[in-house]
mmCIF file of C-alpha atoms in Angstrom:
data_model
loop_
_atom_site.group_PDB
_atom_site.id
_atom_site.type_symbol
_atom_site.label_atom_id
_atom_site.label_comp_id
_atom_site.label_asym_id
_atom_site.label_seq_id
_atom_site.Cartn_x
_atom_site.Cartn_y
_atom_site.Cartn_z
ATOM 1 C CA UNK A 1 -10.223 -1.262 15.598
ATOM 2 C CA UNK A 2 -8.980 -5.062 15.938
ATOM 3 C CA UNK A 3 -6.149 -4.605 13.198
ATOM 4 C CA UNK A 4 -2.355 -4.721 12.649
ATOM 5 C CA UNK A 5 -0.346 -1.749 13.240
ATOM 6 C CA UNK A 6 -0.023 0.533 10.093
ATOM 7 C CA UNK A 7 3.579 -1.007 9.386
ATOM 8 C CA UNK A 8 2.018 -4.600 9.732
ATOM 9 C CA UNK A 9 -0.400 -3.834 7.434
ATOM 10 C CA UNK A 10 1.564 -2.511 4.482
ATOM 11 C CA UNK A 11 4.011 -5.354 5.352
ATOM 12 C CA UNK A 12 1.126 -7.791 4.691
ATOM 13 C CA UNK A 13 -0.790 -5.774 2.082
ATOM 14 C CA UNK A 14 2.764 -6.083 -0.136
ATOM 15 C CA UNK A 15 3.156 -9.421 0.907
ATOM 16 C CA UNK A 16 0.269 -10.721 -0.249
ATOM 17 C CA UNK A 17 0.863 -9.289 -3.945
ATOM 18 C CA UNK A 18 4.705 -10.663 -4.399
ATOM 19 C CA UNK A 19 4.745 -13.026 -6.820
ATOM 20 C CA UNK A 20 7.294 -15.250 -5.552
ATOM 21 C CA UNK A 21 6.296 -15.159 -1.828
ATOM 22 C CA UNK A 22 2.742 -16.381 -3.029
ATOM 23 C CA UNK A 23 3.848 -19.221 -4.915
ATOM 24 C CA UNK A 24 6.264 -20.222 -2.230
ATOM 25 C CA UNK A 25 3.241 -19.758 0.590
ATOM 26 C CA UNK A 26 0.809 -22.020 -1.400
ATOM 27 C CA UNK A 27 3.198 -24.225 -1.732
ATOM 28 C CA UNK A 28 4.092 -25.299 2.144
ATOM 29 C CA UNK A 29 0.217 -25.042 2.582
ATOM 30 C CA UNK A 30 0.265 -28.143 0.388
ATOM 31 C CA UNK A 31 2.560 -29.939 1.385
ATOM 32 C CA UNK A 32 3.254 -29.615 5.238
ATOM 33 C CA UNK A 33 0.857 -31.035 7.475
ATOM 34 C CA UNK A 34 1.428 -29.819 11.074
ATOM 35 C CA UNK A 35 2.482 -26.079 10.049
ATOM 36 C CA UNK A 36 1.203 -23.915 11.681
ATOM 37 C CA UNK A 37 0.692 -20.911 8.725
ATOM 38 C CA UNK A 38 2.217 -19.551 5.467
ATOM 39 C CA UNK A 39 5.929 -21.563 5.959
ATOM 40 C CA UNK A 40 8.474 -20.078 3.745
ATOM 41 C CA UNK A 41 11.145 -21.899 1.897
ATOM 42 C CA UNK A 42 14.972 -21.884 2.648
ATOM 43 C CA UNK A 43 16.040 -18.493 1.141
ATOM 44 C CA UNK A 44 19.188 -20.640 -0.533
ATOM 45 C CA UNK A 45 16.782 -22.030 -2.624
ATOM 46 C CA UNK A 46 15.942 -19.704 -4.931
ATOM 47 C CA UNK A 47 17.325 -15.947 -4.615
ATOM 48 C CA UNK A 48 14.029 -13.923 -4.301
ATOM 49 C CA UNK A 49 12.710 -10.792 -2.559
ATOM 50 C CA UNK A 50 11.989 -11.977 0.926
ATOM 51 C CA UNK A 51 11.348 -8.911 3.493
ATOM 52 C CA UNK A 52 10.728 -5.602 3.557
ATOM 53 C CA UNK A 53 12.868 -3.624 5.318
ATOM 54 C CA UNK A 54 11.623 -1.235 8.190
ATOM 55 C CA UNK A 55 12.051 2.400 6.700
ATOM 56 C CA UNK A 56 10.522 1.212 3.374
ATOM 57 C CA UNK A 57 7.183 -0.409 5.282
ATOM 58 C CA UNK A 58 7.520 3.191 6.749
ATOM 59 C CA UNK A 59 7.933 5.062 3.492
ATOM 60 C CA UNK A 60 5.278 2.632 1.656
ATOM 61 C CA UNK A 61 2.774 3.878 4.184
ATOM 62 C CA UNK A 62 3.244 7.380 3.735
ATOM 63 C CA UNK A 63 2.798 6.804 -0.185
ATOM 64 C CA UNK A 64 -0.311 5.184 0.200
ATOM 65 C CA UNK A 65 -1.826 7.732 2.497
ATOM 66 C CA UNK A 66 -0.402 10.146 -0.084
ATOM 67 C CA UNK A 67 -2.615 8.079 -2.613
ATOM 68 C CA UNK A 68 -5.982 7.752 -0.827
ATOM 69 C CA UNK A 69 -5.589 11.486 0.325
ATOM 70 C CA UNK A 70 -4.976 12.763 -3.539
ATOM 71 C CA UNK A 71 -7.713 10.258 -4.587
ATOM 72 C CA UNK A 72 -10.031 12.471 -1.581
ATOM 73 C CA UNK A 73 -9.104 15.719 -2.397
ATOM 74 C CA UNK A 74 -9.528 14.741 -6.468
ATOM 75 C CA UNK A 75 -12.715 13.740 -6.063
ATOM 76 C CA UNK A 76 -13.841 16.352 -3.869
ATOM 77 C CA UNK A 77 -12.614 19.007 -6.061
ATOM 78 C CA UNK A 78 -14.650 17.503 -8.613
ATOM 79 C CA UNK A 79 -17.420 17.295 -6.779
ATOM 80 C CA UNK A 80 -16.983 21.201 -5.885
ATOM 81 C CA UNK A 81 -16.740 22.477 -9.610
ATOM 82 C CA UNK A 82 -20.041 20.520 -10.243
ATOM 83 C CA UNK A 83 -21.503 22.538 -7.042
ATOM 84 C CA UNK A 84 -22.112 19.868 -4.871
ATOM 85 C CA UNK A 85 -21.060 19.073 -1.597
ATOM 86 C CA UNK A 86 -21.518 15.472 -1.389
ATOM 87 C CA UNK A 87 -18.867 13.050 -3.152
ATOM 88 C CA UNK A 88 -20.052 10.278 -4.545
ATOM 89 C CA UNK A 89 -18.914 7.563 -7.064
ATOM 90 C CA UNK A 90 -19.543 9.698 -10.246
ATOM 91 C CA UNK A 91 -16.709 12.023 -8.910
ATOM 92 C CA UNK A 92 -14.736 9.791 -8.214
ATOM 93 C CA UNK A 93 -14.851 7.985 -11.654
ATOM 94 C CA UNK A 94 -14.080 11.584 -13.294
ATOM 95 C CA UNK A 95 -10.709 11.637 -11.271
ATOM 96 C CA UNK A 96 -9.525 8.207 -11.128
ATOM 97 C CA UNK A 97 -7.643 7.901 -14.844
ATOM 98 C CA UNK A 98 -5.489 10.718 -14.518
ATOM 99 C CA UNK A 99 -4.908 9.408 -10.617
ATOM 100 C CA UNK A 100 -3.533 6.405 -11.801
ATOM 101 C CA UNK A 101 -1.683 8.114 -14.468
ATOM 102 C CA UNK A 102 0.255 9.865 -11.976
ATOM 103 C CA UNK A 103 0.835 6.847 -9.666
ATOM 104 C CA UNK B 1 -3.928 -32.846 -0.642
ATOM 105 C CA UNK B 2 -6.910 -31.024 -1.817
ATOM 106 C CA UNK B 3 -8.639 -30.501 1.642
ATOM 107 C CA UNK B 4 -4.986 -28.782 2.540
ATOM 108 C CA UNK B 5 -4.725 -26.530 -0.583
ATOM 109 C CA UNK B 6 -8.068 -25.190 0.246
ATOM 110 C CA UNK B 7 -7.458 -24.676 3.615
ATOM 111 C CA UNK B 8 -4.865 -22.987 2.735
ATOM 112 C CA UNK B 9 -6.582 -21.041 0.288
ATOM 113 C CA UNK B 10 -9.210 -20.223 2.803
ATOM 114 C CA UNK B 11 -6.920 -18.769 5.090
ATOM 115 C CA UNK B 12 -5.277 -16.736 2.269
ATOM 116 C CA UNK B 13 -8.965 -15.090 1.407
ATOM 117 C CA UNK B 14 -9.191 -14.490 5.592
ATOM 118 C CA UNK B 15 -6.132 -12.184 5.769
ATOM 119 C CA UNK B 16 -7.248 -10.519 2.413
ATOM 120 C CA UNK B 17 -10.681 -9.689 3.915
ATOM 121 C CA UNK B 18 -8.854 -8.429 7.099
ATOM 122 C CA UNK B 19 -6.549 -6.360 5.370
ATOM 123 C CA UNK B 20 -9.440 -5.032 2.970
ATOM 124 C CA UNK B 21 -11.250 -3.927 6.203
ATOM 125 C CA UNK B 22 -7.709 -2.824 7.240
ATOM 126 C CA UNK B 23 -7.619 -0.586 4.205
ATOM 127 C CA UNK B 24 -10.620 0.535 4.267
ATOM 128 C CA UNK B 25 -10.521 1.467 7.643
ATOM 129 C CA UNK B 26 -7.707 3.915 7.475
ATOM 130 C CA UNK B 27 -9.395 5.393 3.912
ATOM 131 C CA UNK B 28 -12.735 6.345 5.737
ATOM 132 C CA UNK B 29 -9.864 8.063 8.545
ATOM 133 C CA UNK B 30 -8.360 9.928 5.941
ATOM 134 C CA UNK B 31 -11.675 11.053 4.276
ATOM 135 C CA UNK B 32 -12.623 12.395 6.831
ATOM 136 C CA UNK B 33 -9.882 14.659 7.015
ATOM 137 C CA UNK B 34 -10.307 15.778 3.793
ATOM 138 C CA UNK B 35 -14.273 16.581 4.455
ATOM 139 C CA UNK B 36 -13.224 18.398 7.123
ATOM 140 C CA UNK B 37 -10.664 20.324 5.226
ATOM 141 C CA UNK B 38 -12.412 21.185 1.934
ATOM 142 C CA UNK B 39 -16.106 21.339 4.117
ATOM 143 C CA UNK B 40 -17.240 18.371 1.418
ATOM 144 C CA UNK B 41 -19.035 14.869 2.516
ATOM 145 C CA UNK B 42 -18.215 11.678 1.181
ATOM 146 C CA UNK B 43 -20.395 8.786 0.195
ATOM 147 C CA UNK B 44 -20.306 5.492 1.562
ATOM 148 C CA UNK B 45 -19.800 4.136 -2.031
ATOM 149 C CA UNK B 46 -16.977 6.550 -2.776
ATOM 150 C CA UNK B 47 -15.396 5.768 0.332
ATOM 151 C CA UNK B 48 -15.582 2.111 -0.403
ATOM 152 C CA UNK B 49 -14.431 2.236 -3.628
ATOM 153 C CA UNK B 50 -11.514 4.681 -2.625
ATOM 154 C CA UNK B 51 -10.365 1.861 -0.452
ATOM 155 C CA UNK B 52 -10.919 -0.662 -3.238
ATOM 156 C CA UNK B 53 -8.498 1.010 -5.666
ATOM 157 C CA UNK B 54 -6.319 1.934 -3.299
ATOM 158 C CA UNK B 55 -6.503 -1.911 -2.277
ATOM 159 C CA UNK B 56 -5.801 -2.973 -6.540
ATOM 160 C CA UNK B 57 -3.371 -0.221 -6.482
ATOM 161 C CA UNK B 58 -1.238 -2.177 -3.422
ATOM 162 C CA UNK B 59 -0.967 -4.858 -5.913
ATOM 163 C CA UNK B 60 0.748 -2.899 -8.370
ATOM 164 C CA UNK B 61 3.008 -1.341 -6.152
ATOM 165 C CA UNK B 62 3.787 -5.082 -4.752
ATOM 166 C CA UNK B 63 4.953 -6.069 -8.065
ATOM 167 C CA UNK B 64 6.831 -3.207 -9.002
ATOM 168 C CA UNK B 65 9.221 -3.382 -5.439
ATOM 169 C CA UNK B 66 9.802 -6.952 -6.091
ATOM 170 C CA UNK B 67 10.837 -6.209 -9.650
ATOM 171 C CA UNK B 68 12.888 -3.254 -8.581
ATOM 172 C CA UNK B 69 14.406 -5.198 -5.393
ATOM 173 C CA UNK B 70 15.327 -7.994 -8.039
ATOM 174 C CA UNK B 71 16.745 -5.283 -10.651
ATOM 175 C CA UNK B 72 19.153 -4.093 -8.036
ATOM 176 C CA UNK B 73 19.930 -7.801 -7.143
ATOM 177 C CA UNK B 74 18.799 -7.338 -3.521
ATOM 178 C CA UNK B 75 15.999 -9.733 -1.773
ATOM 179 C CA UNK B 76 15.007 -7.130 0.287
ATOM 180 C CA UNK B 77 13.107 -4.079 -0.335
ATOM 181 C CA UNK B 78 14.465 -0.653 0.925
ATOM 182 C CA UNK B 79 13.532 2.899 0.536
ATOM 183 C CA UNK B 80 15.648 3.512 -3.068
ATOM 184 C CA UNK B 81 12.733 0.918 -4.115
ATOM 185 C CA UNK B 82 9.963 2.720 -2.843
ATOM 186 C CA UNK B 83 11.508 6.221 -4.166
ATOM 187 C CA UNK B 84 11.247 4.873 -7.737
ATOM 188 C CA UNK B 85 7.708 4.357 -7.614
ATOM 189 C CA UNK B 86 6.995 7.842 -6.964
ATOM 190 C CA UNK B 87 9.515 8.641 -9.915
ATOM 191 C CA UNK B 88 6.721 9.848 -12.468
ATOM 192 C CA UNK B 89 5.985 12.753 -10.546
ATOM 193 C CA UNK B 90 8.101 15.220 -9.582
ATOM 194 C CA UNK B 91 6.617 16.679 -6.542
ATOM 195 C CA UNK B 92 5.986 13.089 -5.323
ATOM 196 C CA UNK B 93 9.393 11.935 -5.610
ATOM 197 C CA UNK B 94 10.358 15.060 -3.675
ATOM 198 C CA UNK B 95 8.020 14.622 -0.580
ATOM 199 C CA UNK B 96 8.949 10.996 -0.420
ATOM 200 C CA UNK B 97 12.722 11.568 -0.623
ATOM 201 C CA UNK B 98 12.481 14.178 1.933
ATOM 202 C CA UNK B 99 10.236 11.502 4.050
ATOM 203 C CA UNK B 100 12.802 9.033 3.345
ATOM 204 C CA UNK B 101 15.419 11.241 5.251
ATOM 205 C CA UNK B 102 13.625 12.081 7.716
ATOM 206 C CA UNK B 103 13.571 8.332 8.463
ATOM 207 C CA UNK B 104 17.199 8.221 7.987
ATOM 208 C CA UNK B 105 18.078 10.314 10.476
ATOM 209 C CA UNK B 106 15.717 9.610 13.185
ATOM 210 C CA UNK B 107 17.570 5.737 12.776
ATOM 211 C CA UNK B 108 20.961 7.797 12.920
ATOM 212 C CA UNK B 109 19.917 9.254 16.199
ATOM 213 C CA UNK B 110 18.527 6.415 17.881
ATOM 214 C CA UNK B 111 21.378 4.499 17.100
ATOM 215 C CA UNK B 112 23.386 7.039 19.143
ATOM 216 C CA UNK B 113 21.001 7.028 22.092
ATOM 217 C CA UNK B 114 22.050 3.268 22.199
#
């Protein structure tokens, strides 16, 4: 597969949500011709979360497999008290509220 | 101005597409565990919308580090961050803590190696 390592990815994935990195991303789009990519501004400027550090990128991934594997296991549980061995969506739907209950 | 904003923007839905594929990628990996384990098949469509709410749920979890991060006063996200979103359930919070030291001191030793 042609991705980012795992850590990349969750760096990125986290990235991409934070408010304040967006806003500041957009914003050198706009208005800096011969940047090369997302430019961030000086971190004087305003005192906002910039990085994640290493262990929590690491940590961040675990939780999210933790996620997707109890969202699996949910949903195939579900799919085994109705006596079928195929998941599909319906399952999945069944499961999901209390999922994001506990998350 | 415009044209540069939506180049921008355009490159903004690029890595989102890549990181959805990204996601979903690692989701069909991990289903496939789980068939495995509980002798169960998943869908395509389940698997895809796994990765989809797993995908919204990243967003969440974005907002509450960076609000957490902030609380604390710090710019950067660390692992006490990460251990309070797993605070609502208790067996959670314990695997991640116990994750979280095992991360701790595999950093410890390395730094004695050097």
């Amino acid at each position: 597969h042609p991705f980012l390592s795992p850590q990349d990815t969750v760096d990125r994935l986290l990235r991409l949500h934070f408010r304040d990195g967006r806003t500041r991303g957009t914003g050198a789009a706009a208005g800096g011709p011969g940047r090369a990519g997302p430019c961030r501004a000086p971190a004087s400027r305003n005192r906002l979360v910039l990085a994640v550090n290493a262990d929590a990128q690491l940590l961040m991934a675990e939780l999210l497999k933790v996620f997707v594997r109890e969202a699996a296991a949910r949903a195939a549980r579900q799919a085994q008290a109705e006596d079928l061995n195929k998941v599909d969506i319906e399952q999945l739907e069944k499961v999901l509220p209390q999922l994001l209950l506990d998350f | 101005r415009a044209a540069m904003a939506a180049a921008g923007g355009e490159q903004q839905q690029m890595l989102t597409q890549r990181l959805k594929a990204a996601v979903h990628y690692t989701v069909g990996c991990l289903c496939q565990e789980v068939e495995e384990d509980k002798d169960v098949q998943f869908s395509k469509q389940s698997i895809a919308a796994i990765s989809e709410i797993t995908f919204r749920q990243c967003e969440i979890f974005a907002k509450d580090l960076e609000m957490f991060a902030r609380h604390a006063k710090r710019t950067t996200v660390t692992t006490e961050d990460v251990k309070l979103l797993a605070r609502r359930s208790k067996s959670l919070l314990k695997y991640i803590t116990q994750k979280s030291e095992e991360l701790a001191s595999s950093n410890m030793e390395q730094k004695e190696k050097k």
